[in-house]
GROMACS .gro file of C-alpha atoms in nm:
model
  120
    1MET     CA    1   5.521  -0.540   0.801
    2LYS     CA    2   5.354  -0.594   1.138
    3ILE     CA    3   5.159  -0.264   1.105
    4VAL     CA    4   5.040  -0.353   0.756
    5ALA     CA    5   4.913  -0.692   0.878
    6GLN     CA    6   4.729  -0.527   1.167
    7LYS     CA    7   4.562  -0.278   0.933
    8VAL     CA    8   4.458  -0.556   0.694
    9ILE     CA    9   4.305  -0.755   0.979
   10ILE     CA   10   4.124  -0.452   1.123
   11TYR     CA   11   3.986  -0.338   0.788
   12SER     CA   12   3.876  -0.688   0.693
   13MET     CA   13   3.695  -0.725   1.028
   14LEU     CA   14   3.521  -0.392   0.974
   15GLY     CA   15   3.420  -0.500   0.625
   16LEU     CA   16   3.281  -0.828   0.753
   17MET     CA   17   3.084  -0.645   1.023
   18GLN     CA   18   2.933  -0.412   0.764
   19VAL     CA   19   2.842  -0.700   0.536
   20GLY     CA   20   2.684  -0.879   0.832
   21MET     CA   21   2.476  -0.576   0.927
   22PHE     CA   22   2.358  -0.509   0.573
   23SER     CA   23   2.277  -0.873   0.508
   24SER     CA   24   2.044  -0.882   0.809
   25VAL     CA   25   1.878  -0.560   0.692
   26ALA     CA   26   1.840  -0.701   0.342
   27ALA     CA   27   1.693  -1.024   0.478
   28ALA     CA   28   1.437  -0.834   0.684
   29ALA     CA   29   1.345  -0.588   0.408
   30PRO     CA   30   1.030  -0.664   0.211
   31GLY     CA   31   1.057  -0.628  -0.157
   32PRO     CA   32   1.192  -0.781  -0.472
   33LEU     CA   33   1.468  -0.971  -0.291
   34HIS     CA   34   1.233  -1.244  -0.170
   35ASN     CA   35   0.920  -1.170  -0.369
   36SER     CA   36   0.919  -1.230  -0.741
   37GLY     CA   37   0.647  -0.970  -0.789
   38SER     CA   38   0.357  -1.210  -0.789
   39GLN     CA   39   0.122  -1.230  -0.499
   40GLN     CA   40   0.041  -1.560  -0.341
   41ILE     CA   41  -0.319  -1.591  -0.234
   42VAL     CA   42  -0.414  -1.859   0.012
   43GLN     CA   43  -0.777  -1.956  -0.010
   44LEU     CA   44  -0.939  -2.193   0.234
   45ASP     CA   45  -1.210  -2.426   0.113
   46ARG     CA   46  -1.547  -2.337   0.256
   47HIS     CA   47  -1.849  -2.557   0.249
   48ASP     CA   48  -2.119  -2.315   0.358
   49GLY     CA   49  -2.336  -2.076   0.159
   50HIS     CA   50  -2.161  -1.762   0.282
   51ASP     CA   51  -1.902  -1.787   0.008
   52ASN     CA   52  -2.112  -1.615  -0.259
   53ARG     CA   53  -2.205  -1.324  -0.034
   54ASP     CA   54  -1.843  -1.271   0.066
   55ASN     CA   55  -1.732  -1.281  -0.296
   56ASP     CA   56  -1.999  -1.028  -0.390
   57ARG     CA   57  -1.888  -0.800  -0.108
   58ARG     CA   58  -1.524  -0.833  -0.207
   59ARG     CA   59  -1.610  -0.758  -0.568
   60GLN     CA   60  -1.807  -0.455  -0.452
   61HIS     CA   61  -1.509  -0.345  -0.240
   62ASP     CA   62  -1.267  -0.384  -0.530
   63GLU     CA   63  -1.498  -0.190  -0.762
   64ARG     CA   64  -1.534   0.094  -0.510
   65MET     CA   65  -1.157   0.111  -0.465
   66ARG     CA   66  -1.103   0.123  -0.842
   67GLN     CA   67  -1.364   0.397  -0.888
   68GLU     CA   68  -1.225   0.601  -0.599
   69ASN     CA   69  -0.869   0.578  -0.729
   70GLU     CA   70  -0.976   0.684  -1.079
   71ARG     CA   71  -1.177   0.977  -0.939
   72HIS     CA   72  -0.885   1.081  -0.717
   73LYS     CA   73  -0.642   1.071  -1.010
   74ARG     CA   74  -0.878   1.289  -1.216
   75GLU     CA   75  -0.925   1.539  -0.934
   76MET     CA   76  -0.554   1.574  -0.864
   77ARG     CA   77  -0.487   1.707  -1.215
   78ARG     CA   78  -0.484   2.080  -1.265
   79HIS     CA   79  -0.796   2.218  -1.429
   80PRO     CA   80  -0.769   2.462  -1.721
   81ASN     CA   81  -0.761   2.828  -1.615
   82GLU     CA   82  -0.700   2.732  -1.251
   83GLY     CA   83  -0.442   2.927  -1.055
   84ARG     CA   84  -0.157   2.754  -0.873
   85ARG     CA   85  -0.286   2.853  -0.529
   86ALA     CA   86  -0.640   2.735  -0.600
   87TRP     CA   87  -0.503   2.411  -0.741
   88ARG     CA   88  -0.291   2.347  -0.428
   89GLU     CA   89  -0.589   2.419  -0.199
   90ARG     CA   90  -0.812   2.188  -0.402
   91GLN     CA   91  -0.543   1.918  -0.393
   92GLU     CA   92  -0.522   1.939  -0.014
   93ARG     CA   93  -0.900   1.911   0.024
   94GLU     CA   94  -0.900   1.620  -0.223
   95ARG     CA   95  -0.628   1.434  -0.030
   96GLU     CA   96  -0.827   1.464   0.291
   97ARG     CA   97  -1.147   1.349   0.119
   98HIS     CA   98  -0.963   1.062  -0.049
   99ASP     CA   99  -0.815   0.946   0.283
  100ARG     CA  100  -1.161   0.951   0.448
  101GLU     CA  101  -1.308   0.753   0.160
  102LEU     CA  102  -1.029   0.493   0.171
  103ARG     CA  103  -1.080   0.449   0.546
  104GLU     CA  104  -1.452   0.396   0.486
  105ILE     CA  105  -1.385   0.140   0.212
  106GLY     CA  106  -1.126  -0.032   0.436
  107ALA     CA  107  -1.382  -0.052   0.714
  108LEU     CA  108  -1.614  -0.232   0.473
  109LEU     CA  109  -1.344  -0.490   0.404
  110LEU     CA  110  -1.274  -0.527   0.775
  111GLY     CA  111  -1.646  -0.587   0.832
  112ILE     CA  112  -1.642  -0.855   0.564
  113ALA     CA  113  -1.345  -1.027   0.730
  114ILE     CA  114  -1.503  -1.016   1.076
  115GLY     CA  115  -1.839  -1.131   0.942
  116SER     CA  116  -1.693  -1.424   0.753
  117ALA     CA  117  -1.479  -1.524   1.054
  118SER     CA  118  -1.778  -1.516   1.289
  119ASN     CA  119  -1.985  -1.730   1.052
  120ASP     CA  120  -1.732  -2.014   1.056
   0.00000   0.00000   0.00000
């Protein structure tokens, strides 16, 4: 009986330790556990005239991102009468081009953020 009690205690302690470790991982993990899928956007009230220019730039940024993603999706599809090797090579070149373009678009957004912060 004493051995059975010891095993129950040891296994229950191990189980509690595992639950404790996984609960901390789950608490730190981003995702659907804490986020209901909707984004929360915090917008500060601004009283200067820079608001319209920033909104235009953001709209331009969003439009460029949408166009680039559509173009990338189209280019990643296999063309008719295209061999597998040629398709793979074209995909690799397209991924590199797409990454460069996204970095350029991201730099535009970073410039907007820095410009709007320096104007305040």
